[in-house]
Short mmCIF file of C-alpha atoms and ligand atoms in Angstrom, two decimals:
data_model
loop_
_atom_site.label_atom_id
_atom_site.label_comp_id
_atom_site.label_asym_id
_atom_site.label_seq_id
_atom_site.Cartn_x
_atom_site.Cartn_y
_atom_site.Cartn_z
CA MET A 1 -8.21 -16.05 25.19
CA GLN A 2 -7.41 -12.33 24.94
CA PRO A 3 -10.11 -10.06 23.47
CA ALA A 4 -9.34 -8.69 20.00
CA PRO A 5 -7.81 -5.19 20.19
CA GLN A 6 -10.39 -2.51 19.43
CA THR A 7 -8.67 0.88 19.28
CA PRO A 8 -5.75 1.82 16.99
CA ASP A 9 -3.55 2.38 20.10
CA GLN A 10 -4.36 -1.04 21.53
CA CYS A 11 -3.82 -2.56 18.11
CA GLU A 12 -0.47 -0.78 17.68
CA ALA A 13 0.78 -2.03 21.05
CA SER A 14 -0.20 -5.58 20.24
CA THR A 15 0.99 -5.69 16.62
CA GLU A 16 4.48 -4.33 17.22
CA GLN A 17 6.12 -7.69 17.82
CA ILE A 18 3.98 -10.20 15.97
CA GLY A 19 5.17 -12.30 13.02
CA TRP A 20 3.79 -12.60 9.50
CA GLU A 21 1.23 -15.37 10.05
CA ALA A 22 -0.03 -13.86 13.32
CA LEU A 23 -0.39 -10.53 11.51
CA ARG A 24 -2.31 -12.19 8.70
CA ALA A 25 -4.65 -13.79 11.26
CA ARG A 26 -5.02 -10.46 13.10
CA VAL A 27 -6.02 -8.75 9.86
CA ALA A 28 -8.48 -11.51 8.91
CA THR A 29 -10.39 -11.07 12.18
CA CYS A 30 -9.90 -7.31 12.63
CA THR A 31 -12.90 -5.38 13.91
CA ALA A 32 -11.08 -2.12 14.60
CA CYS A 33 -13.47 -0.10 12.43
CA GLU A 34 -16.98 -0.35 11.02
CA LEU A 35 -15.77 -1.63 7.62
CA SER A 36 -15.41 -5.07 9.20
CA ARG A 37 -19.20 -5.35 9.16
CA SER A 38 -19.62 -4.84 5.42
CA ARG A 39 -16.57 -6.56 3.92
CA THR A 40 -16.70 -9.98 2.26
CA GLN A 41 -13.16 -10.61 3.46
CA THR A 42 -10.04 -8.66 4.32
CA VAL A 43 -7.43 -8.08 1.62
CA PHE A 44 -4.07 -8.64 3.30
CA GLY A 45 -1.71 -8.27 0.36
CA VAL A 46 -0.01 -10.35 -2.30
CA GLY A 47 3.49 -11.07 -3.54
CA ASP A 48 6.86 -11.80 -2.00
CA PRO A 49 7.04 -11.02 1.74
CA GLY A 50 10.80 -10.59 1.23
CA ALA A 51 10.37 -8.16 -1.69
CA ARG A 52 12.67 -5.20 -2.31
CA LEU A 53 9.71 -3.11 -3.47
CA VAL A 54 6.37 -2.66 -1.70
CA ILE A 55 3.49 -1.06 -3.61
CA VAL A 56 0.90 0.64 -1.43
CA GLY A 57 -2.50 1.46 -2.91
CA GLU A 58 -5.62 2.91 -1.37
CA ALA A 59 -8.15 0.24 -0.47
CA PRO A 60 -9.68 -2.88 -2.02
CA GLY A 61 -12.45 -2.32 -4.55
CA ALA A 62 -15.46 -4.60 -5.06
CA GLU A 63 -13.52 -7.18 -7.09
CA GLU A 64 -10.64 -7.23 -4.60
CA ASP A 65 -13.16 -7.67 -1.77
CA ARG A 66 -14.62 -10.68 -3.64
CA GLN A 67 -11.28 -12.28 -4.51
CA GLY A 68 -9.31 -11.32 -1.38
CA GLU A 69 -6.40 -10.01 -3.47
CA PRO A 70 -5.35 -6.39 -4.14
CA PHE A 71 -5.35 -4.83 -7.60
CA VAL A 72 -7.11 -7.57 -9.56
CA GLY A 73 -9.35 -5.34 -11.73
CA PRO A 74 -8.43 -3.14 -14.72
CA ALA A 75 -6.24 -0.90 -12.51
CA GLY A 76 -4.43 -4.00 -11.35
CA ARG A 77 -3.75 -5.07 -14.93
CA LEU A 78 -2.24 -1.65 -15.62
CA LEU A 79 -0.19 -1.91 -12.41
CA ASP A 80 1.14 -5.26 -13.65
CA GLU A 81 2.11 -3.60 -16.95
CA MET A 82 3.81 -0.74 -15.11
CA LEU A 83 5.83 -3.24 -13.09
CA ARG A 84 6.68 -5.24 -16.21
CA ALA A 85 8.01 -2.06 -17.83
CA ILE A 86 10.72 -1.92 -15.16
CA GLY A 87 11.41 -5.64 -15.27
CA LEU A 88 9.34 -6.73 -12.29
CA SER A 89 6.43 -9.11 -11.90
CA ARG A 90 3.61 -9.07 -9.36
CA GLU A 91 5.27 -12.09 -7.72
CA GLN A 92 8.56 -10.23 -7.23
CA VAL A 93 7.08 -7.26 -5.35
CA TYR A 94 4.63 -7.00 -2.47
CA ILE A 95 1.30 -5.24 -3.08
CA CYS A 96 -0.99 -4.00 -0.31
CA ASN A 97 -3.23 -1.08 0.56
CA ILE A 98 -3.70 1.61 3.19
CA LEU A 99 -6.96 -0.16 4.14
CA LYS A 100 -7.48 -3.91 4.29
CA CYS A 101 -11.25 -3.59 3.77
CA LEU A 102 -13.56 -2.30 1.05
CA THR A 103 -14.98 1.14 1.87
CA HIS A 104 -18.65 1.99 1.47
CA ASN A 105 -19.31 3.07 -2.13
CA ASN A 106 -15.55 3.08 -2.78
CA ALA A 107 -15.22 6.27 -0.72
CA ASP A 108 -11.78 7.55 0.27
CA PRO A 109 -10.68 6.10 3.61
CA THR A 110 -11.75 8.31 6.51
CA PRO A 111 -9.02 9.45 8.92
CA ALA A 112 -10.45 7.06 11.54
CA GLN A 113 -10.43 4.07 9.16
CA ALA A 114 -6.86 4.83 8.07
CA ALA A 115 -5.76 5.23 11.69
CA ALA A 116 -7.37 1.91 12.61
CA CYS A 117 -5.53 0.10 9.81
CA ARG A 118 -2.20 1.89 10.15
CA PRO A 119 -0.61 -0.33 12.82
CA LEU A 120 -1.34 -3.38 10.67
CA LEU A 121 0.20 -1.82 7.57
CA ALA A 122 3.15 -0.49 9.58
CA ARG A 123 3.88 -3.95 10.96
CA GLN A 124 3.47 -5.51 7.52
CA ILE A 125 5.96 -3.07 6.01
CA ALA A 126 8.36 -3.49 8.93
CA LEU A 127 8.33 -7.27 8.48
CA ILE A 128 8.96 -7.01 4.73
CA ASN A 129 11.60 -4.33 5.35
CA PRO A 130 11.78 -3.39 1.65
CA GLN A 131 14.41 -1.29 -0.06
CA LEU A 132 11.69 1.06 -1.38
CA ILE A 133 7.97 1.76 -1.01
CA LEU A 134 5.99 3.01 -4.01
CA ALA A 135 2.78 4.80 -3.02
CA VAL A 136 0.30 4.85 -5.88
CA GLY A 137 -2.13 7.75 -5.87
CA ARG A 138 -2.88 10.71 -3.67
CA VAL A 139 -4.80 8.81 -1.01
CA ALA A 140 -2.08 6.20 -0.53
CA ALA A 141 0.70 8.80 -0.50
CA GLN A 142 -1.00 11.23 1.85
CA ASN A 143 -2.00 8.51 4.30
CA LEU A 144 1.35 6.76 4.24
CA LEU A 145 3.29 9.98 4.72
CA GLN A 146 0.64 11.59 6.96
CA VAL A 147 0.61 14.79 4.94
CA THR A 148 -2.00 16.74 2.98
CA THR A 149 0.39 17.85 0.22
CA PRO A 150 -1.05 17.46 -3.31
CA LEU A 151 0.23 14.48 -5.32
CA SER A 152 1.84 16.80 -7.89
CA ARG A 153 4.16 18.13 -5.16
CA LEU A 154 4.87 14.71 -3.65
CA ARG A 155 6.13 13.23 -6.92
CA GLY A 156 9.76 13.45 -7.94
CA GLN A 157 11.45 13.24 -4.56
CA ILE A 158 12.29 10.69 -1.88
CA HIS A 159 10.08 10.72 1.21
CA HIS A 160 10.44 8.59 4.31
CA PHE A 161 8.25 6.14 6.19
CA ALA A 162 9.38 5.49 9.75
CA THR A 163 8.84 1.92 10.90
CA VAL A 164 7.84 1.89 14.55
CA ASP A 165 9.59 -1.19 15.76
CA ARG A 166 12.78 -1.26 13.74
CA GLY A 167 13.43 2.44 14.20
CA ALA A 168 14.30 2.47 10.50
CA SER A 169 13.19 4.96 7.89
CA LEU A 170 12.28 3.48 4.54
CA PRO A 171 12.38 5.54 1.34
CA VAL A 172 9.05 6.22 -0.36
CA TRP A 173 8.45 7.23 -3.98
CA VAL A 174 5.08 8.53 -5.14
CA THR A 175 3.33 8.10 -8.47
CA TYR A 176 -0.15 8.20 -9.98
CA HIS A 177 -2.75 5.58 -9.19
CA PRO A 178 -3.22 3.21 -12.15
CA ALA A 179 -6.99 3.85 -12.07
CA TYR A 180 -6.23 7.55 -12.58
CA LEU A 181 -3.89 6.68 -15.46
CA LEU A 182 -6.69 4.69 -17.09
CA ARG A 183 -8.86 7.83 -16.95
CA SER A 184 -6.02 10.22 -17.85
CA PRO A 185 -3.68 8.39 -20.25
CA GLN A 186 -1.94 11.70 -21.05
CA GLU A 187 -0.24 11.37 -17.64
CA LYS A 188 1.39 8.03 -18.56
CA ALA A 189 4.58 9.78 -19.69
CA ARG A 190 4.97 11.31 -16.22
CA ALA A 191 4.24 7.93 -14.63
CA TRP A 192 7.00 6.45 -16.77
CA GLU A 193 9.42 9.04 -15.33
CA ASP A 194 8.41 7.88 -11.85
CA LEU A 195 8.91 4.23 -12.78
CA LYS A 196 12.36 4.89 -14.16
CA ALA A 197 13.22 6.61 -10.87
CA VAL A 198 11.96 3.52 -9.00
CA ARG A 199 14.12 1.29 -11.20
CA GLY A 200 17.13 3.50 -10.42
CA LEU A 201 16.46 3.56 -6.69
CA LEU A 202 16.17 -0.24 -6.60
CA LYS A 203 19.59 -0.55 -8.25
CA ARG A 204 21.22 1.37 -5.42
CA PRO A 205 22.92 -0.91 -2.90
CA SER A 206 20.84 -1.36 0.28
CA PRO A 207 22.16 0.68 3.21
N1 URA B 301 -7.27 0.29 -6.03
C1 URA B 301 -6.46 0.26 -4.96
O1 URA B 301 -5.97 1.31 -4.51
N2 URA B 301 -6.22 -0.91 -4.40
C2 URA B 301 -6.71 -2.05 -4.85
O2 URA B 301 -6.42 -3.10 -4.28
C3 URA B 301 -7.55 -2.00 -5.98
C4 URA B 301 -7.81 -0.83 -6.56
#
């Protein structure tokens, strides 16, 4: 039996070709960073692996860590409502996070944690091969796009996520994190603008 990959580079090399179930198993047993020692379980993702839209959040919270599913708390309920507003259900999209494990005290992912998880997320997105990725919140957007630009400047335009193995570049839209919208409901009107843009982008024929 081969030893589990330990560094992000080793992980990237070995995840590039694997299929969905092998990826799921790789995530479940991942020890690429120290968060593997404190998690209850990994949170792989939920929804349709053939979805046209992938939602990328930050990292599982305590409830997600307990249930093994992303966005199951109050923020998740708002995310469901946001999706419903553009005619989509949780089952019709795919929802995952930058990190597959709960961080200590819900801290933002460190660069090392994000780098350790990135090959797994990249492979997951490549396998889904969606028409559009929606990054929710600053942490998700900055990590996905590997930039430090503030969220306010990332909104309102198409960005690109390059998939390693397919050589493709998938469009990315950025909006507020639903947890932020719960704290700042005055921003919901702007979030609605983002959602309408997502609806429009999904109507475009796939290239
Ligand atoms: N916040 C996130 O970014 N992801 C989750 O899965 C839950 C809350």
